[in-house]
Coordinates of C-alpha atoms in Angstrom, one line a residue:
M1 CA 28.0 -4.5 -4.5
A2 CA 27.2 -8.2 -4.4
L3 CA 24.5 -10.1 -5.8
T4 CA 22.2 -12.7 -4.4
D5 CA 19.9 -15.1 -5.5
Q6 CA 17.3 -13.0 -3.5
R7 CA 19.1 -9.2 -3.2
L8 CA 21.2 -6.4 -4.6
I9 CA 23.9 -5.2 -1.4
W10 CA 25.8 -2.4 -1.5
T11 CA 28.4 -1.4 1.2
N12 CA 29.4 2.0 1.6
P13 CA 33.4 2.0 1.4
D14 CA 33.5 5.0 3.3
A15 CA 33.6 4.0 6.9
T16 CA 32.8 8.2 8.1
S17 CA 29.5 8.3 5.8
S18 CA 25.9 8.0 7.8
F19 CA 25.1 5.9 4.9
K20 CA 26.3 2.5 5.4
S21 CA 24.6 0.4 3.2
L22 CA 21.3 -0.3 1.2
T23 CA 19.9 -4.5 0.6
I24 CA 17.5 -4.1 -2.2
P25 CA 15.2 -7.6 -2.6
L26 CA 15.3 -8.3 -5.8
P27 CA 11.5 -8.5 -6.5
S28 CA 11.7 -4.7 -5.1
I29 CA 13.1 -4.0 -8.3
V30 CA 10.4 -3.0 -10.7
S31 CA 12.4 -0.8 -13.6
S32 CA 15.6 -1.0 -14.9
K33 CA 17.2 0.9 -17.8
F34 CA 20.6 1.1 -19.2
E35 CA 21.8 4.4 -20.3
Q36 CA 24.3 4.4 -22.5
P37 CA 25.6 8.3 -23.1
I38 CA 27.5 9.6 -25.6
F39 CA 30.1 11.2 -23.7
G40 CA 31.0 9.4 -20.4
A41 CA 30.5 5.6 -19.1
N42 CA 27.1 3.4 -19.0
Y43 CA 25.1 3.4 -16.1
L44 CA 21.9 1.1 -15.1
V45 CA 18.9 3.1 -13.6
I46 CA 17.2 1.0 -11.3
G47 CA 13.5 1.9 -9.9
V48 CA 12.8 0.3 -6.3
K49 CA 9.6 -0.2 -4.4
P50 CA 10.5 0.4 -1.0
T51 CA 10.0 -2.2 2.0
P52 CA 8.1 -0.6 5.0
E53 CA 10.4 1.2 7.9
G54 CA 13.4 0.7 4.8
G55 CA 13.7 4.6 4.9
L56 CA 13.5 4.4 1.2
T57 CA 10.7 6.7 -0.8
D58 CA 7.6 5.6 -3.2
G59 CA 9.0 7.0 -6.7
S60 CA 12.9 5.8 -5.4
T61 CA 15.7 5.0 -8.3
L62 CA 19.5 4.6 -7.7
E63 CA 22.0 5.0 -10.1
I64 CA 24.8 2.4 -10.7
R65 CA 28.1 3.2 -11.9
F66 CA 31.5 1.1 -12.1
V67 CA 34.8 2.5 -12.6
D68 CA 36.4 -0.5 -13.4
T69 CA 34.2 -3.2 -14.4
G70 CA 31.6 -3.4 -17.1
M71 CA 28.1 -2.9 -16.8
F72 CA 26.8 -4.8 -19.7
R73 CA 27.6 -7.5 -17.8
F74 CA 26.3 -7.0 -14.6
V75 CA 23.1 -5.9 -16.2
S76 CA 22.7 -9.0 -17.9
I77 CA 23.7 -11.0 -14.6
L78 CA 21.3 -8.9 -12.4
D79 CA 18.3 -9.3 -15.1
K80 CA 18.4 -13.2 -15.2
T81 CA 18.6 -13.3 -11.3
R82 CA 15.7 -10.9 -10.6
E83 CA 13.6 -13.3 -13.2
R84 CA 14.5 -16.1 -11.6
A85 CA 14.0 -14.6 -8.0
I86 CA 10.6 -13.3 -9.2
F87 CA 9.6 -16.6 -10.8
M88 CA 10.7 -18.4 -7.9
K89 CA 8.3 -15.8 -5.3
R90 CA 5.2 -16.7 -7.6
Q91 CA 6.2 -20.4 -7.7
L92 CA 5.8 -19.8 -3.8
V93 CA 2.6 -18.4 -3.3
E94 CA 1.2 -20.8 -6.0
D95 CA 1.7 -24.1 -4.0
E96 CA 0.7 -22.8 -0.8
E97 CA -2.6 -21.3 -2.6
H98 CA -3.3 -25.2 -4.5
L99 CA -2.2 -27.1 -1.4
P100 CA -5.3 -29.5 -0.3
E101 CA -8.0 -29.0 2.7
Y102 CA -6.7 -30.9 5.6
T103 CA -9.4 -32.6 7.9
S104 CA -8.1 -34.5 11.1
P105 CA -9.5 -37.9 11.6
S106 CA -12.2 -38.4 14.0
T107 CA -10.5 -39.5 17.3
S108 CA -11.9 -41.9 20.1
S109 CA -9.4 -42.6 22.9
A110 CA -12.5 -45.0 24.1
S111 CA -12.3 -47.2 21.2
G112 CA -8.7 -47.7 20.9
P113 CA -6.8 -47.7 17.7
A114 CA -8.5 -46.4 14.0
S115 CA -9.7 -49.7 12.4
Y116 CA -9.4 -49.0 8.3
A117 CA -11.9 -50.9 6.0
D118 CA -9.7 -50.8 3.1
L119 CA -6.7 -52.8 4.5
P120 CA -3.7 -54.6 2.0
P121 CA -3.9 -58.3 1.0
G122 CA -2.4 -60.4 4.1
Y123 CA -3.7 -58.3 6.6
D124 CA -6.6 -58.9 9.4
A125 CA -8.5 -56.9 11.1

């Protein structure tokens, strides 16, 4: 399993299985629940919003269980990374929404170069 700043990636170590890998964009994780059963190892349940043609259905959940690694540290890192990915996605959307409107200057090839009314000191028209 790998965690990047954009997605959670799982690859199947069983080469004979038809299910090879799973990639989940971090903003697509809609819920997570850290389970601590009385008998048994801790695990994480994640609710995932499926991507178009990704193979998952609405309401898909998955369980993450580790055999030789602590779950609590992974959950902490996943939550922080997911929050950061969502924040960056929102910032990108906000930046795109507040761009100034672009207007192209009127060009006239017959009049030559454009003239500017407000020239810096020392420049002549």
